[in-house]
Short mmCIF file of C-alpha atoms in Angstrom, two decimals:
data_model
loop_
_atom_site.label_atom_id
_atom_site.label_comp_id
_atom_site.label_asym_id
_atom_site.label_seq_id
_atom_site.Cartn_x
_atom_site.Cartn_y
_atom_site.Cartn_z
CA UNK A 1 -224.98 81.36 -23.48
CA UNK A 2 -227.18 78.52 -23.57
CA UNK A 3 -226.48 75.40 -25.23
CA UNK A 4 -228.61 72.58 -26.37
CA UNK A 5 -230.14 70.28 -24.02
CA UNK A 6 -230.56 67.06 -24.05
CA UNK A 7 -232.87 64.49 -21.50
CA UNK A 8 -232.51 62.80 -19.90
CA UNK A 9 -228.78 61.81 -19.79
CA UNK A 10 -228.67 58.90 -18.63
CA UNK A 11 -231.13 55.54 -19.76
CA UNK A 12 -231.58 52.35 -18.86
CA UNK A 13 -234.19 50.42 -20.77
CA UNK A 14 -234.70 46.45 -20.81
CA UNK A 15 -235.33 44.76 -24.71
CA UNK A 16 -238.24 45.41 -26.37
CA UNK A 17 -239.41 48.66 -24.09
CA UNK A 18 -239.27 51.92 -26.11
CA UNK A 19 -237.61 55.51 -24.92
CA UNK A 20 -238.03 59.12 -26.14
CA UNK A 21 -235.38 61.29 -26.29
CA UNK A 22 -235.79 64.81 -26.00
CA UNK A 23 -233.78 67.34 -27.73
CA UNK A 24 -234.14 71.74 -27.25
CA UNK A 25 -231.86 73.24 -29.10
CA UNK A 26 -230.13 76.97 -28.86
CA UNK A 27 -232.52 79.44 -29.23
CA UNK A 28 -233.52 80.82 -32.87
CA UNK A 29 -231.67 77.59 -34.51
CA UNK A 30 -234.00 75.91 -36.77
CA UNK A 31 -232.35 73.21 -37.84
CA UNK A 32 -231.26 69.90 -35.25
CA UNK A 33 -229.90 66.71 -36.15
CA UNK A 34 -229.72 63.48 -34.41
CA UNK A 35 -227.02 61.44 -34.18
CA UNK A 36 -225.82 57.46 -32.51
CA UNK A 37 -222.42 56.79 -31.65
CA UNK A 38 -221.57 53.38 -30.22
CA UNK A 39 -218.35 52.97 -28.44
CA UNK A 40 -215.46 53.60 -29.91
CA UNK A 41 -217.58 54.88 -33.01
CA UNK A 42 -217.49 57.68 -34.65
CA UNK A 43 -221.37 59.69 -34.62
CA UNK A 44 -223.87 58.35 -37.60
CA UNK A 45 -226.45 60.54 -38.60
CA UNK A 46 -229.96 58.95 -37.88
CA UNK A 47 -232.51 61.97 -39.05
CA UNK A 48 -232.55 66.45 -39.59
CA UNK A 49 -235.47 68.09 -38.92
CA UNK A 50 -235.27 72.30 -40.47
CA UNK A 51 -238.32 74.36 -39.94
CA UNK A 52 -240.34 71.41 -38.27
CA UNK A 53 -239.84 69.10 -41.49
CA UNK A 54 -237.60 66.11 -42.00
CA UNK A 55 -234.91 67.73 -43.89
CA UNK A 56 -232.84 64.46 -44.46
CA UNK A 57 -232.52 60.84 -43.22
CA UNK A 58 -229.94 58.61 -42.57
CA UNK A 59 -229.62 55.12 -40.59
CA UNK A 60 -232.04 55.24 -38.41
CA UNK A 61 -234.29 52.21 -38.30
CA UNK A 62 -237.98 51.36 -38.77
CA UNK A 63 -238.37 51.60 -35.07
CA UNK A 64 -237.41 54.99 -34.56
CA UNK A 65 -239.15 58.15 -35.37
CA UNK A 66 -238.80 61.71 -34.20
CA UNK A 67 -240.32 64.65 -35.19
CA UNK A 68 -239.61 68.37 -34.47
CA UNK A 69 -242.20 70.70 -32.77
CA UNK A 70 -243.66 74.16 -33.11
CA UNK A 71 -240.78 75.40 -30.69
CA UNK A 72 -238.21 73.47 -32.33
CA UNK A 73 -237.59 71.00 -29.60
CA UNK A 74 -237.19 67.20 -31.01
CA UNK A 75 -238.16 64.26 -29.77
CA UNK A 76 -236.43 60.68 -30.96
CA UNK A 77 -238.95 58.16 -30.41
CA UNK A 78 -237.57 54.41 -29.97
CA UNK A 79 -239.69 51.35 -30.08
CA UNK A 80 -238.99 47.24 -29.64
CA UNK A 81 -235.35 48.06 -27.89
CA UNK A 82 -232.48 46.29 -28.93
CA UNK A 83 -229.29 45.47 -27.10
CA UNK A 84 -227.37 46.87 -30.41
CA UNK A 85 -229.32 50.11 -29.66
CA UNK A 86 -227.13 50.78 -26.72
CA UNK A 87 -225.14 54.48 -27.10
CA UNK A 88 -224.57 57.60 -26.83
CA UNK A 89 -227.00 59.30 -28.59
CA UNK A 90 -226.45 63.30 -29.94
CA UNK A 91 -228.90 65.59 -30.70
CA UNK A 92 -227.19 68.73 -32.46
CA UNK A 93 -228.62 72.11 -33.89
CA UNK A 94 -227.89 74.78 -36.14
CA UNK A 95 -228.98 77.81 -37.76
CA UNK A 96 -229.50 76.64 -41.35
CA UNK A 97 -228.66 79.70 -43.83
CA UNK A 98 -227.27 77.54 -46.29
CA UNK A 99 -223.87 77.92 -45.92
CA UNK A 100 -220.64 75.74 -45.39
CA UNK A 101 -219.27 77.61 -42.27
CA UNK A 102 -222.54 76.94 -39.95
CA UNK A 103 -221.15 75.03 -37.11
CA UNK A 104 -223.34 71.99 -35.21
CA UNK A 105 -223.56 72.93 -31.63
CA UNK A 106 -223.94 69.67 -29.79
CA UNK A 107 -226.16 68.39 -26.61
CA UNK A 108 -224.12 66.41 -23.83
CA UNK A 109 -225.36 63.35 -25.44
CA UNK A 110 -228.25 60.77 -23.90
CA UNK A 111 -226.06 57.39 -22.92
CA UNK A 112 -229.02 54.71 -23.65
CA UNK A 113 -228.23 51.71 -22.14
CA UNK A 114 -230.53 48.18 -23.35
CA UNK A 115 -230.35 45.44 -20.93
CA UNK B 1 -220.43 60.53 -52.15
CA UNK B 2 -218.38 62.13 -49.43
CA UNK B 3 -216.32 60.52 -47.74
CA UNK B 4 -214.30 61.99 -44.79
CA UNK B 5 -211.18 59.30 -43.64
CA UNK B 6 -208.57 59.82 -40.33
CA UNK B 7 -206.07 57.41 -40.76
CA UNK B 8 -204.82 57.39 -37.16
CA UNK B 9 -206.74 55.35 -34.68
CA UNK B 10 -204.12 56.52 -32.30
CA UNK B 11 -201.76 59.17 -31.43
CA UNK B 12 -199.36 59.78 -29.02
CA UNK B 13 -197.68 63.23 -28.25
CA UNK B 14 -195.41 64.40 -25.23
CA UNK B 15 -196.55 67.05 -23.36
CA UNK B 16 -195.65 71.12 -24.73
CA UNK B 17 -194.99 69.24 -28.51
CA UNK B 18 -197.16 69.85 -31.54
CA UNK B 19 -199.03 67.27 -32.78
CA UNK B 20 -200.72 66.67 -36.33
CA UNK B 21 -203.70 64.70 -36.65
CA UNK B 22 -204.69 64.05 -40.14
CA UNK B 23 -207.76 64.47 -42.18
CA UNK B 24 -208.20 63.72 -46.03
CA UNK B 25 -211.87 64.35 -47.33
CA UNK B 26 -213.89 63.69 -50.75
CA UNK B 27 -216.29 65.93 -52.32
CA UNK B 28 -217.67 66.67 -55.61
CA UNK B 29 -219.03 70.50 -53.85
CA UNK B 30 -217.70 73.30 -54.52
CA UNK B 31 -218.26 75.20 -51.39
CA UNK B 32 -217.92 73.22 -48.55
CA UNK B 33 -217.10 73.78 -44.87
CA UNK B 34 -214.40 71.65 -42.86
CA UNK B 35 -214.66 70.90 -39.40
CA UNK B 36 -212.79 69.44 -36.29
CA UNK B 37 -214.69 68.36 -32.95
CA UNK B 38 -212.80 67.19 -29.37
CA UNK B 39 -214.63 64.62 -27.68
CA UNK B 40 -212.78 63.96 -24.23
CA UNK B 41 -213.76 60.85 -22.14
CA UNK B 42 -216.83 62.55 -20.23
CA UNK B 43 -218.55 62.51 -24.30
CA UNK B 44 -219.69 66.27 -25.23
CA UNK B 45 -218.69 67.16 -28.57
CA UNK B 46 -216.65 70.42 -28.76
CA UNK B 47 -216.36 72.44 -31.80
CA UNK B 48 -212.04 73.68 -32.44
CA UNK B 49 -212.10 74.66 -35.64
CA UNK B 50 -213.86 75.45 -38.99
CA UNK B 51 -212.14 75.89 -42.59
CA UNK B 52 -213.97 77.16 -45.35
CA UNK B 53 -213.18 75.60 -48.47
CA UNK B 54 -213.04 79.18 -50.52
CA UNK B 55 -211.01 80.72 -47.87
CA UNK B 56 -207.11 81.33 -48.79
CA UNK B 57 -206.10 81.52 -45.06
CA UNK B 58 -205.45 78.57 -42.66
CA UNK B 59 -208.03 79.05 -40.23
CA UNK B 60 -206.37 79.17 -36.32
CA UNK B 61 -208.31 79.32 -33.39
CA UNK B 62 -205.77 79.80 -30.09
CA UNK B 63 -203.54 76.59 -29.69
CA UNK B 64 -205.38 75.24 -32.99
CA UNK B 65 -204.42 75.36 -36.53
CA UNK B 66 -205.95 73.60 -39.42
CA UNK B 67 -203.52 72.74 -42.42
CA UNK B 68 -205.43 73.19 -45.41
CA UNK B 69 -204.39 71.63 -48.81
CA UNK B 70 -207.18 72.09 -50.80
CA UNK B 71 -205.66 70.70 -54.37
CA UNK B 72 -204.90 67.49 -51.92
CA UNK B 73 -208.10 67.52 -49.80
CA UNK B 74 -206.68 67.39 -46.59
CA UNK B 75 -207.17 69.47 -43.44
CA UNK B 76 -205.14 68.03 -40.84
CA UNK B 77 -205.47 69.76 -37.14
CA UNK B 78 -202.02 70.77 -35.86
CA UNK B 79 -201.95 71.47 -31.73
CA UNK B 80 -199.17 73.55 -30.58
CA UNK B 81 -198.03 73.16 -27.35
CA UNK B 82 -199.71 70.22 -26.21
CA UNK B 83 -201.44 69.70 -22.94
CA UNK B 84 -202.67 66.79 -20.72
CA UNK B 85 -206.46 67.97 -21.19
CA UNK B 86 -205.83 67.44 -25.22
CA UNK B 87 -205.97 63.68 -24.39
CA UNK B 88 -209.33 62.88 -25.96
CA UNK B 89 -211.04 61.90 -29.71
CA UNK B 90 -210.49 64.02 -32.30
CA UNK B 91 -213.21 64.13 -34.92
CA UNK B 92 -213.05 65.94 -38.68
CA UNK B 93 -216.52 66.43 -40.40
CA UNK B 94 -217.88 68.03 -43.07
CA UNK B 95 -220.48 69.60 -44.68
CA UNK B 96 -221.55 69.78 -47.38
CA UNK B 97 -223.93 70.65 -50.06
CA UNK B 98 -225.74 67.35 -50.73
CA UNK B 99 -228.69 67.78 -52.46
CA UNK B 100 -229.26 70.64 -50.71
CA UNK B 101 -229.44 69.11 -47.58
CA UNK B 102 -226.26 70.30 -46.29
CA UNK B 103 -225.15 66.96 -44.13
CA UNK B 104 -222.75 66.69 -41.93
CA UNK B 105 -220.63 63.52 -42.40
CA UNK B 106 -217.94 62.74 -39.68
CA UNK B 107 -214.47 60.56 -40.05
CA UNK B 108 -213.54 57.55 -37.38
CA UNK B 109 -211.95 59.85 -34.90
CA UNK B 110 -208.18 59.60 -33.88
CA UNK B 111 -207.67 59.29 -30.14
CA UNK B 112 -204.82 61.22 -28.80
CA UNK B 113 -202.95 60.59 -25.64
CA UNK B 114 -201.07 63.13 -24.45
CA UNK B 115 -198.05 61.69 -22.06
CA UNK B 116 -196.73 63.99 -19.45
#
């Protein structure tokens, strides 16, 4: 079955450069969230996009934007790097029905490294 | 506001025992959904086990069995039978009805180590 996919997986940025990314999730699910996990952190919830709108926002900073498209991919848009921006970074998806027992399926994760 | 708190940063268990790793939540929803994720050392989250808050059963899924005490909050992840590929982060989450937003909140993770 296919899962969500994340690129790239691996990404090495210096301070101040900016990165995008990019985020397909399982077929028919119309809702993704993005999540940043540092080491040894547990995952905070940066933005949720259902039905191509911003369904809810959390942490994420000024710098960052994403936005979800007309085939539901998402893009995470990062600007003005900073070493503290350094993780793993999840993009997960669901099929949002409203109700408590929809599981998120996540991606492998992006590992963003900022030199 | 929800809240979801592991109290373990750490567990050990010996190889073949059950282990219990503990979850307490806080919600003011009514219907709510109760989650636990492994994340080994290679980082993909994996879904174990969901636990709805309306249903009367203990959910189970294989080697995994969530202890649900709803009048206490707590769903607490019991393995049975432990194995050397359990050795990874445990995560509970849940979601919830915020607003109608339905977020997903996560706890700190307990990191098991499973000795052989």
């Amino acid at each position: 079955a296919a899962g969500v996919i994340q690129s790239p997986r691996h990404l090495i940025k210096e301070k101040r450069e900016t990165a995008t990314l990019k985020c397909y999730p399982i077929p028919r699910h119309d809702t993704v969230y993005w999540y940043q996990q540092g080491p040894g952190q547990d995952p905070q919830f940066l933005i949720s996009f259902y039905e191509k709108m911003q369904s809810d926002k959390g942490s994420i900073p000024d710098r960052f934007s994403a936005q979800q498209f007309s085939d539901y991919h998402s893009e995470l848009n990062m600007s003005s790097l900073e070493l503290g921006d350094s993780a793993l970074y999840f993009c997960a998806s669901t099929l949002n029905e409203g109700l408590p027992n929809e599981k998120l399926f996540f991606g492998s994760g992006t590992q963003l490294s900022v030199l | 506001a929800q809240k979801i708190t592991q109290t373990q940063p750490g567990m050990f268990v010996q190889e073949k025992e059950a282990v219990t790793l503990d979850c307490t939540y806080d919600t003011s929803d009514q219907s709510y959904g109760l989650f636990w994720y492994k994340q080994p050392s290679s980082g993909e989250m994996i879904f174990l086990i969901y636990q709805g808050s309306y249903d009367e059963q203990n959910a189970t899924e294989g080697r995994y069995s969530l202890n649900f005490q709803k009048a206490r909050k707590s769903a607490n992840l019991v393995i049975s039978a432990s194995q050397l590929g359990d050795s990874a982060m445990y995560f509970c989450a849940m979601r919830g009805d915020l607003s109608g937003t339905y977020k997903y909140i996560f706890g700190t993770g307990t990191r098991l180590k499973v000795l052989a």
